[in-house]
PDB file of C-alpha atoms in Angstrom:
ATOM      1  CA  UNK A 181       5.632   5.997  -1.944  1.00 71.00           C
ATOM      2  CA  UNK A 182       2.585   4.966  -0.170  1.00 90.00           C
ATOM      3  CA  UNK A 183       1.881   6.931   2.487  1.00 95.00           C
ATOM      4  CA  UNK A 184      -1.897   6.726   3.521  1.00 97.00           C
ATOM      5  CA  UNK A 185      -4.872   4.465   2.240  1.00 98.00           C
ATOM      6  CA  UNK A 186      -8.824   4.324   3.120  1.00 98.00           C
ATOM      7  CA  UNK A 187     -10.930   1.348   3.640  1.00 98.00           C
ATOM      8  CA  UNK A 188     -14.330   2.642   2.597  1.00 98.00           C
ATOM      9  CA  UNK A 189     -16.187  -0.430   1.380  1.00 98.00           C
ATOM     10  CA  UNK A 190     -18.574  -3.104   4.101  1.00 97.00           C
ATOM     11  CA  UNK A 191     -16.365  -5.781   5.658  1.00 97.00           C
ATOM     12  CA  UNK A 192     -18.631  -8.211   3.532  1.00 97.00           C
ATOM     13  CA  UNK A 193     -17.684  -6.790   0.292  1.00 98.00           C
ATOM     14  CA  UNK A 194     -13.890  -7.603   1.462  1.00 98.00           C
ATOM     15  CA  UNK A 195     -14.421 -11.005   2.022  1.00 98.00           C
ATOM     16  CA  UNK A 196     -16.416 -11.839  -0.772  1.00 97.00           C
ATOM     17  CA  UNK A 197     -13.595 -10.631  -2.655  1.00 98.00           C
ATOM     18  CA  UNK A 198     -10.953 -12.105  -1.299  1.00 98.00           C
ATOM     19  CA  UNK A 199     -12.611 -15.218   0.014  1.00 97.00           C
ATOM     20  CA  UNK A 200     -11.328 -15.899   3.677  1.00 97.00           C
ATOM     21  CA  UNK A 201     -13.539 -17.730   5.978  1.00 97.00           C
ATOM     22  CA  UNK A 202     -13.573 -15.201   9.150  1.00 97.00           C
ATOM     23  CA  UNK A 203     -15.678 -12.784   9.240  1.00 97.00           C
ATOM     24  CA  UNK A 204     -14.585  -9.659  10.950  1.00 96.00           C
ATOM     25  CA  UNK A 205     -16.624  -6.550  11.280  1.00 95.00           C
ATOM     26  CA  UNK A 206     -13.817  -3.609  10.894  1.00 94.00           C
ATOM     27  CA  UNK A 207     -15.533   0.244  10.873  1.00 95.00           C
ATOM     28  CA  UNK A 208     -14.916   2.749   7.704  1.00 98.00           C
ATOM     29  CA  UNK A 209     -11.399   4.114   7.678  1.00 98.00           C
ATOM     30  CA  UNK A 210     -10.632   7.050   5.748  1.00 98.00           C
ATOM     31  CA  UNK A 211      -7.028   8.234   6.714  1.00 98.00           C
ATOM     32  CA  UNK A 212      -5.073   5.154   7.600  1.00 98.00           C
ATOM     33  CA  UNK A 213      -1.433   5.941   8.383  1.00 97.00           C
ATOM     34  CA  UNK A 214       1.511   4.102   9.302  1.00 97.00           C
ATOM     35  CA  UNK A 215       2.200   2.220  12.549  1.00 97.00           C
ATOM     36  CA  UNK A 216      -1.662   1.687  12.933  1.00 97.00           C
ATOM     37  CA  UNK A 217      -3.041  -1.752  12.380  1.00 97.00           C
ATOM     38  CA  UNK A 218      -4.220  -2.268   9.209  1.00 98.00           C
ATOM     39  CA  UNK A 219      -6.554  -5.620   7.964  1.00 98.00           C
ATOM     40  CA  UNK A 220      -4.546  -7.958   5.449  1.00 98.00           C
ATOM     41  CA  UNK A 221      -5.041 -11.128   3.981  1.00 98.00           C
ATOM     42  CA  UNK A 222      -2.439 -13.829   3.615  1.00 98.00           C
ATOM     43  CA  UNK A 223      -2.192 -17.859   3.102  1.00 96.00           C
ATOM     44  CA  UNK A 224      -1.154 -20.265   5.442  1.00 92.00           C
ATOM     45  CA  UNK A 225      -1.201 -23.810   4.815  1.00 89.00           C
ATOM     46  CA  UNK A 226      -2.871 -23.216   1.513  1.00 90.00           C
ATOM     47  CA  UNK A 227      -5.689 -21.307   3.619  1.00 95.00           C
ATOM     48  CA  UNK A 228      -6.971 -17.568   3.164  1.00 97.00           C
ATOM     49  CA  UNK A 229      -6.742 -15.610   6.442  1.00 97.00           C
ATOM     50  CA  UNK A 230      -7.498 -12.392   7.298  1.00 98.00           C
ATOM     51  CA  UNK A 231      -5.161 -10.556   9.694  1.00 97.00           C
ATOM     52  CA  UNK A 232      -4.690  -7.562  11.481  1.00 98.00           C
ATOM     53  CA  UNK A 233      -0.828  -6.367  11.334  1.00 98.00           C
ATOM     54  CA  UNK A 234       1.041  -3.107  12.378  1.00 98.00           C
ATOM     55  CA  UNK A 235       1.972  -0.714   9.093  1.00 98.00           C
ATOM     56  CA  UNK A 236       5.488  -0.647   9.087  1.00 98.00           C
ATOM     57  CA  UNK A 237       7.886  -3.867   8.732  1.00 97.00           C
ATOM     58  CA  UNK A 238      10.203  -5.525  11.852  1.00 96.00           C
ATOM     59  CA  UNK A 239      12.521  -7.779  10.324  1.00 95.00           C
ATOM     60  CA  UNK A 240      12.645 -11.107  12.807  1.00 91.00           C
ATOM     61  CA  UNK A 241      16.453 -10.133  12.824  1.00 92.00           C
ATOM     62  CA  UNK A 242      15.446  -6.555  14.905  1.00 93.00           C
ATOM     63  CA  UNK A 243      16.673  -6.657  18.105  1.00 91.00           C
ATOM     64  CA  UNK A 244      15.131  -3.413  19.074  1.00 91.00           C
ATOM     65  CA  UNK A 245      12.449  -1.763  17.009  1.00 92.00           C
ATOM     66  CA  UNK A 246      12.889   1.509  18.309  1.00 91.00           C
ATOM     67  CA  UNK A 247      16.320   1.926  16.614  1.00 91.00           C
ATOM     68  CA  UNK A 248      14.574   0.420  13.419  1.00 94.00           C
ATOM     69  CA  UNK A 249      13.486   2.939  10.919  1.00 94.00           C
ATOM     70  CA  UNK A 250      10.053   2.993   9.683  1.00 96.00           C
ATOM     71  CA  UNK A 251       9.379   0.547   6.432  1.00 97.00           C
ATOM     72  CA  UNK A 252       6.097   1.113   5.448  1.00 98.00           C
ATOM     73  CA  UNK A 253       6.940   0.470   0.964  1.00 98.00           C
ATOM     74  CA  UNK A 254       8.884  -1.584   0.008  1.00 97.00           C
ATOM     75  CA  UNK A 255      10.683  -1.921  -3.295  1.00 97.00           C
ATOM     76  CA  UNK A 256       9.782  -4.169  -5.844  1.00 98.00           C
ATOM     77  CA  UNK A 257      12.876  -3.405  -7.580  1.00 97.00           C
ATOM     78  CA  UNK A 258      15.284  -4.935  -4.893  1.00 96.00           C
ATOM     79  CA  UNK A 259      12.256  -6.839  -2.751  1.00 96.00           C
ATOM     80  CA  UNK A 260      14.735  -9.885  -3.540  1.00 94.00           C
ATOM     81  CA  UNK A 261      17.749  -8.237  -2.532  1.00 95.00           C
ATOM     82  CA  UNK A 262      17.349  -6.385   0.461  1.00 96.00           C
ATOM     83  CA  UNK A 263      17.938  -8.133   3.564  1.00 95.00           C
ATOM     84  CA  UNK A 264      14.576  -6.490   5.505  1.00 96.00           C
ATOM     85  CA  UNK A 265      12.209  -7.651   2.637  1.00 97.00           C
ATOM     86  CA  UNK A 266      14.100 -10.827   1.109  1.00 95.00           C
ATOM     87  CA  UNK A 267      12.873 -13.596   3.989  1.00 96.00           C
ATOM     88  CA  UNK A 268       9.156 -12.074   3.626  1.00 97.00           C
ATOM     89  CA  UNK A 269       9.518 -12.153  -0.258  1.00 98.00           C
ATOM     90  CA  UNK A 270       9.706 -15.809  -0.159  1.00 96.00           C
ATOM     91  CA  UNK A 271       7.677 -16.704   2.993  1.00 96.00           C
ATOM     92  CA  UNK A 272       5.347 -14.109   3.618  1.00 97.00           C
ATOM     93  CA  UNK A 273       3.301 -12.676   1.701  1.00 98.00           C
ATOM     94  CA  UNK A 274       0.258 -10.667   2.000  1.00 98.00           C
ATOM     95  CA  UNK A 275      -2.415  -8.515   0.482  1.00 98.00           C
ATOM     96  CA  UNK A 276      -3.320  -4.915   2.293  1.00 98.00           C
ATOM     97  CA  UNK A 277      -7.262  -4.405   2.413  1.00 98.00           C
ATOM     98  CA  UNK A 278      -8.037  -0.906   0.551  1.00 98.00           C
ATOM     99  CA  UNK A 279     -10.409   1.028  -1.534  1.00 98.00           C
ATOM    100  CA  UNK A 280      -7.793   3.300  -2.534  1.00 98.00           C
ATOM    101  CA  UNK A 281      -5.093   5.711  -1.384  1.00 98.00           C
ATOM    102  CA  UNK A 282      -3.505   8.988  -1.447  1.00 98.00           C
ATOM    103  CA  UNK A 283      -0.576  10.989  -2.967  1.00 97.00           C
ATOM    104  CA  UNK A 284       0.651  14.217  -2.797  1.00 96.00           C
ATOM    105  CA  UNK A 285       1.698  16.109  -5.786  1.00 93.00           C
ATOM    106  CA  UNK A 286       5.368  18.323  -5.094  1.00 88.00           C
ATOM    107  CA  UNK A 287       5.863  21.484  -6.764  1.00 82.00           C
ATOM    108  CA  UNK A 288       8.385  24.079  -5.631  1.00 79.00           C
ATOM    109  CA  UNK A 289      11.211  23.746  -4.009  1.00 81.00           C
ATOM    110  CA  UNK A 290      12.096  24.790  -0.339  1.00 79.00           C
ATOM    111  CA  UNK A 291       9.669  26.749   1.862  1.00 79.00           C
ATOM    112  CA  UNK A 292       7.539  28.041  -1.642  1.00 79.00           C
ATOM    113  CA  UNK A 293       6.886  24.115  -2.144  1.00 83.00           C
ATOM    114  CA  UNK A 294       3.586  22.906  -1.732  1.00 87.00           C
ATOM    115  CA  UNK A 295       1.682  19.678  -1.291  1.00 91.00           C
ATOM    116  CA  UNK A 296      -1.579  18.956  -2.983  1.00 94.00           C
ATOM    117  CA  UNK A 297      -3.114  15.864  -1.726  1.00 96.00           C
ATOM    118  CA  UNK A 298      -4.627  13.168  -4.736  1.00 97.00           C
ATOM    119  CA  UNK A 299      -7.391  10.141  -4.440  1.00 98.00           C
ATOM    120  CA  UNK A 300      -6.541   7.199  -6.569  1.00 98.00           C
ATOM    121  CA  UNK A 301      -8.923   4.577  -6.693  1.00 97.00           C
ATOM    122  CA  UNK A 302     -10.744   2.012  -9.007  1.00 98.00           C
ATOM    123  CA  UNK A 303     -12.550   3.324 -11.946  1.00 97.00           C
ATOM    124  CA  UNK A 304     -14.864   0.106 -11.224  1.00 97.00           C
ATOM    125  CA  UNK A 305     -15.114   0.901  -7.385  1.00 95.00           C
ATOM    126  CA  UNK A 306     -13.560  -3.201  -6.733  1.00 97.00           C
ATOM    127  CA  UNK A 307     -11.670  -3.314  -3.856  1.00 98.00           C
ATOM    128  CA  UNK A 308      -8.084  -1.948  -4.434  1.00 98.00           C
ATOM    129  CA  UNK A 309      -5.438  -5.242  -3.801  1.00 98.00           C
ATOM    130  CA  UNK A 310      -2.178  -3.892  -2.531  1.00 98.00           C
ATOM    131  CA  UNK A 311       0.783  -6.228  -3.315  1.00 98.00           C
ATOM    132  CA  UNK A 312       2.384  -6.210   0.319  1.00 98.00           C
ATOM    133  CA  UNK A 313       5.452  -8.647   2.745  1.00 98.00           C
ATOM    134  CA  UNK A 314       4.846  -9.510   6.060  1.00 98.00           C
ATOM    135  CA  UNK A 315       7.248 -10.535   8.938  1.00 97.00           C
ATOM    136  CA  UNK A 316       6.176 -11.955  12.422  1.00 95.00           C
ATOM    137  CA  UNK A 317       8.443  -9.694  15.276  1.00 94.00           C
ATOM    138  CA  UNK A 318       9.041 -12.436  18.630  1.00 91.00           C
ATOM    139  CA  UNK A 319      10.129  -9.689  21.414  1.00 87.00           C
ATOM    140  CA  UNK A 320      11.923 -11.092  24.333  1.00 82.00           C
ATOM    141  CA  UNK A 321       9.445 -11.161  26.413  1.00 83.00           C
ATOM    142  CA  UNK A 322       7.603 -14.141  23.972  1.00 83.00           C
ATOM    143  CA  UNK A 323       5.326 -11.410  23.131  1.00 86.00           C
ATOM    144  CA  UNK A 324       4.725 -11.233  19.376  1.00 92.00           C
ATOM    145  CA  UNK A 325       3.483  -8.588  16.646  1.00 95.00           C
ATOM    146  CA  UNK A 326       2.872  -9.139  13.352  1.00 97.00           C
ATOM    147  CA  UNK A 327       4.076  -6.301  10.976  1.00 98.00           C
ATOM    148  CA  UNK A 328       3.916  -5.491   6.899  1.00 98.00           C
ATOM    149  CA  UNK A 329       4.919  -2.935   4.281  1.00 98.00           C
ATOM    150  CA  UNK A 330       3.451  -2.236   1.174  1.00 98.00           C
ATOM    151  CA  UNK A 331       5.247  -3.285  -1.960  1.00 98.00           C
ATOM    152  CA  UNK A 332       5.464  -0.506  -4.357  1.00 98.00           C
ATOM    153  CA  UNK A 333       6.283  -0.035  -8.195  1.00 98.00           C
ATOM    154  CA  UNK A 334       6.948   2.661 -10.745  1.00 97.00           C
ATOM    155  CA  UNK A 335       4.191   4.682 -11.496  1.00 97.00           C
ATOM    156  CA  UNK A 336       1.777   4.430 -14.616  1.00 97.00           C
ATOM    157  CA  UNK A 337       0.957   7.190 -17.266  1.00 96.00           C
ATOM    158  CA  UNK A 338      -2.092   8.224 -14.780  1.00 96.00           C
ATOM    159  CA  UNK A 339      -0.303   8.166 -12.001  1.00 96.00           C
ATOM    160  CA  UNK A 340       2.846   9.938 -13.300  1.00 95.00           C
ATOM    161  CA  UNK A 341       0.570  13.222 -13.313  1.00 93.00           C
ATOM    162  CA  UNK A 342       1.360  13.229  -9.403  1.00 95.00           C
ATOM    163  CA  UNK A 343       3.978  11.438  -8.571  1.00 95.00           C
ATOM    164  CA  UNK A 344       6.894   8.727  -9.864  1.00 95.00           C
ATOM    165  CA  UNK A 345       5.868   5.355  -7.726  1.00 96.00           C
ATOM    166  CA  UNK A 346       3.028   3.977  -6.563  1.00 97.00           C
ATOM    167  CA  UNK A 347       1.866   1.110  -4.685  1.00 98.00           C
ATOM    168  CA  UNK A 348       1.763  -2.641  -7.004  1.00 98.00           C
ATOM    169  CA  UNK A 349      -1.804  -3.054  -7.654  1.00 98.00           C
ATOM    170  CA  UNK A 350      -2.945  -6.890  -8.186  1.00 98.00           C
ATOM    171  CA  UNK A 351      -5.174  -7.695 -10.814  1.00 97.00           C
ATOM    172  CA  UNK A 352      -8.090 -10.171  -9.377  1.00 96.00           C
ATOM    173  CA  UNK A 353      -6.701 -13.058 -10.862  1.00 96.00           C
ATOM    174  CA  UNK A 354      -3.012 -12.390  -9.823  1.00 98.00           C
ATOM    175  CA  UNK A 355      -4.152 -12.246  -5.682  1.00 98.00           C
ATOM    176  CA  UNK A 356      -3.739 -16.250  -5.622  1.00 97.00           C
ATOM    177  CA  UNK A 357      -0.468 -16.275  -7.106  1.00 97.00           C
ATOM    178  CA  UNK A 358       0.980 -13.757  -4.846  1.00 98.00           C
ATOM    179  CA  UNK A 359      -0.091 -15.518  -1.647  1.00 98.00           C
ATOM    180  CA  UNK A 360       0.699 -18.844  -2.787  1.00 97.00           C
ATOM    181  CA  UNK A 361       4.622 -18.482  -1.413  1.00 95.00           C
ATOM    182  CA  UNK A 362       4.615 -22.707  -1.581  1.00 94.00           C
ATOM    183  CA  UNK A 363       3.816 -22.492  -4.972  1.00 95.00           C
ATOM    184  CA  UNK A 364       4.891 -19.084  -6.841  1.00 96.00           C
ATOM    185  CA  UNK A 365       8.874 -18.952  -6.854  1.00 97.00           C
ATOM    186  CA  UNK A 366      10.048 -15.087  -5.884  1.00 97.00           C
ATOM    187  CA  UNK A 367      11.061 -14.493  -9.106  1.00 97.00           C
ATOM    188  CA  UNK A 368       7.718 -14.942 -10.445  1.00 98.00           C
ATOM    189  CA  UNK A 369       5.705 -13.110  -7.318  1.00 98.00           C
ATOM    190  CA  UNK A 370       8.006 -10.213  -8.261  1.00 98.00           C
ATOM    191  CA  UNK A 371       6.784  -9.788 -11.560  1.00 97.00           C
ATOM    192  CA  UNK A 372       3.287  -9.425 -11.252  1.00 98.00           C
ATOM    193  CA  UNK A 373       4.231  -5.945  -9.248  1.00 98.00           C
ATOM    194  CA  UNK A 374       4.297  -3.948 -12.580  1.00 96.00           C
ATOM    195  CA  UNK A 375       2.575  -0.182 -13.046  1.00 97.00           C
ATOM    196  CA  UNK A 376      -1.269  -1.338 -13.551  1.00 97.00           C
ATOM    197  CA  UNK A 377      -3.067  -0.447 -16.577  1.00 97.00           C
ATOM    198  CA  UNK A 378      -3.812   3.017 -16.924  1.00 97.00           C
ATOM    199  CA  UNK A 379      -8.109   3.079 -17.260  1.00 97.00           C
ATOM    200  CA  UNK A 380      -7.687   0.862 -13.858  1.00 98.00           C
ATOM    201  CA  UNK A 381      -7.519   4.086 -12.089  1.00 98.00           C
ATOM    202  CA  UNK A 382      -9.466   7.461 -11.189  1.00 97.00           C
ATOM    203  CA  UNK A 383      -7.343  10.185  -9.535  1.00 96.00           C
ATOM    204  CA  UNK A 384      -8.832  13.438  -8.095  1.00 97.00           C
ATOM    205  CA  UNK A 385      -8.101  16.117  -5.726  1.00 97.00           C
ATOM    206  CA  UNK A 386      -8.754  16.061  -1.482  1.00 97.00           C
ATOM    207  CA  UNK A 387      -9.202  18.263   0.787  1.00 97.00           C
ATOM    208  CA  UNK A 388      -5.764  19.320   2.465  1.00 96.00           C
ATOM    209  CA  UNK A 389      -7.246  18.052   5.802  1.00 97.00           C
ATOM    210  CA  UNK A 390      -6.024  14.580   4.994  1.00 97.00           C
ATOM    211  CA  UNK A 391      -2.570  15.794   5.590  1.00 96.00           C
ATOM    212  CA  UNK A 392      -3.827  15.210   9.160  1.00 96.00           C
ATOM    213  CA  UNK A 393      -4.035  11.836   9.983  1.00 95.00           C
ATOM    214  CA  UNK A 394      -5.637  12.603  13.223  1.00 96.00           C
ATOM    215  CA  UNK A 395      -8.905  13.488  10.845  1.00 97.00           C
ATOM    216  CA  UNK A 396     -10.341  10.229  10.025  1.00 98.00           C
ATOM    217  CA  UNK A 397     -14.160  11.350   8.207  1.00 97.00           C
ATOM    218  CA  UNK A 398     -15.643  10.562   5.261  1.00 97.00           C
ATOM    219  CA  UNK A 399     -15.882  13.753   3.762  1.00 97.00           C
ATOM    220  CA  UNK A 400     -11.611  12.886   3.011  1.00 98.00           C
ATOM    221  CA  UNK A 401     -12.438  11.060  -0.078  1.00 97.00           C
ATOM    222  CA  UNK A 402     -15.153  13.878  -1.585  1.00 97.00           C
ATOM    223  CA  UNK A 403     -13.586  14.587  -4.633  1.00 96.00           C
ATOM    224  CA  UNK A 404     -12.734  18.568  -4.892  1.00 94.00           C
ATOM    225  CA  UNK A 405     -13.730  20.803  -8.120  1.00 82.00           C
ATOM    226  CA  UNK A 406     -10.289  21.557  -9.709  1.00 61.00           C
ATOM    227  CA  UNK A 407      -8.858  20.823 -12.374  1.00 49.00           C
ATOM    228  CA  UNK A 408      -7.520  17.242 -13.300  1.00 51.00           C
ATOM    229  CA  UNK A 409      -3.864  17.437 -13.305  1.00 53.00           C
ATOM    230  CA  UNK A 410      -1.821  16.507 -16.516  1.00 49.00           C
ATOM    231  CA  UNK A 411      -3.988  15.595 -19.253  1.00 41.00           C
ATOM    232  CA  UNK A 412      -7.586  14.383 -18.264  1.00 38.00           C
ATOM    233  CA  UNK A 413      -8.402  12.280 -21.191  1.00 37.00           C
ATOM    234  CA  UNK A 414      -5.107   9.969 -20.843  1.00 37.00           C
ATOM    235  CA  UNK A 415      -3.422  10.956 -17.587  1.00 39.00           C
ATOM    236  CA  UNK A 416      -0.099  12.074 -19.243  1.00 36.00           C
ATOM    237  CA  UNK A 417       2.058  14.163 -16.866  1.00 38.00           C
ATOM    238  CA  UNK A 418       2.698  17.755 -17.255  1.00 38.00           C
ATOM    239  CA  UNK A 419       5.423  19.550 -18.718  1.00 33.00           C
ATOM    240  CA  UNK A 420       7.246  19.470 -15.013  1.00 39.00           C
ATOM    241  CA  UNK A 421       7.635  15.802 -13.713  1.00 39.00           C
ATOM    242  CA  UNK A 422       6.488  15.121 -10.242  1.00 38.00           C
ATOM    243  CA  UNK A 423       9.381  15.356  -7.522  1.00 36.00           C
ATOM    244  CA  UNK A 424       9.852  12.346  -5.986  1.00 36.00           C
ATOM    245  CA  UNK A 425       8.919  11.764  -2.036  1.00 39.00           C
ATOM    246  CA  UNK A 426      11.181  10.323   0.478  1.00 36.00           C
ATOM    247  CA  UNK A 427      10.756   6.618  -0.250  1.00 39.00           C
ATOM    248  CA  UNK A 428      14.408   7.159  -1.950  1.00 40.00           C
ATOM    249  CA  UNK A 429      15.648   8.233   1.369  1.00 41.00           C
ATOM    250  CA  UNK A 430      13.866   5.008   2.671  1.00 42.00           C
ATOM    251  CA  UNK A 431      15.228   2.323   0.173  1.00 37.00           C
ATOM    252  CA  UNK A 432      18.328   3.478   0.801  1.00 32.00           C
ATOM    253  CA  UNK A 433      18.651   2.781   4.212  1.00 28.00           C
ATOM    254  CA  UNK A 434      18.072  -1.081   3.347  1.00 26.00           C
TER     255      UNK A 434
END
């Protein structure tokens, strides 16, 4: 599951990247959570466009959001099955602005379990593309909100260390192909949401106050002195796998 990202990096560096022609001036966001609107980029009409969309999916078919649970991930397993994601699969989709984001690692069970929060970013410090659907929500009132979810994958060998999914990372060259839904069949979109290589990544320890995500400074992505969980040199998990989060409890509402 993804949970919480940052968005560390100058707007310019953003669109240099991704190459859309407006040119927004967003602040430093260390501790973005879901249901708060979060920069994207998408393609319509064969153009880049950068877009600000609530974190957490509405279906067009959702008569009422507030009986609508929250979708912030979404599967890339059943992306093409799922009735919530399937329409957005093949219509809509869209790449979440990041730097990184961050997991937390479950050990224990019950009320011994604890929580220790990760940072997983790029080991060449590139802006972070998050595969991720989009839907555009008409209310009654003619009113309209554009929502997304983030489209998620197993996990890789670094990555497995803390938990068993994470979010599809696109390689550079892979971001046009995903947003060209006029061009790139499903089918195809949904395989370039594999586990990234392994040396993409950097993963280190956070300070427990990004559990709050009123606390939005930039002291959240400060790497802590611990030790590297699993094995340092290539990531490999521990002896005890990482418990899963809720996301199962998610995907199997849909």
């Amino acid at each position: 599951m993804c949970g919480r990202f940052f968005i560390a990096q100058a707007p310019e560096i953003f669109r240099a990247f991704y190459g859309y022609p407006e040119v927004p001036n967003f602040p430093p966001r260390y501790n973005v959570a879901p249901t708060q609107p979060v920069p994207v980029v998408l393609s319509e009409a064969g153009r880049r466009q950068f877009r600000l969309v609530r974190w957490g999916l509405w279906p067009s078919w959702v008569k009422d959001p507030k009986a609508f649970p929250l979708v912030i991930n979404a599967r890339v397993e059943t992306l093409g099955e799922k009735p919530t994601f399937r329409g957005a699969l093949r219509h809509r989709r869209c790449v979440f602005l990041a730097d990184g984001f961050y997991e937390w690692r479950r050990e224990g069970t019950g009320k011994s379990a604890t929580k220790t929060p990760f940072m997983i970013r790029r080991a060449d410090n590139a802006p972070m593309a998050l595969a991720g659907v989009w839907e555009n929500w008409l209310c009654a009132d003619g009113s309209e909100v554009d929502t997304a979810a983030i489209v998620t994958t197993g996990a890789n060998g670094t990555m497995a260390a803390v938990h068993d999914r994470m979010p599809a990372i696109l390689a550079p060259e892979q971001v046009e192909h995903w947003l060209d839904s006029r061009g790139v069949e499903p089918d195809a979109a949904v395989r370039l949401c594999r586990p990234c290589p392994d040396d993409w990544l950097t993963l280190d320890p956070v300070s427990p106050r990004v559990n709050n995500a009123r606390i939005d400074e930039p002291d959240l992505i400060v790497p802590l002195a611990s030790p590297h969980p699993g094995n340092p040199e290539r990531g490999r998990p521990p002896a005890e796998q990482p418990r899963s989060s809720d996301e199962d409890a998610q995907g199997a509402l849909f």
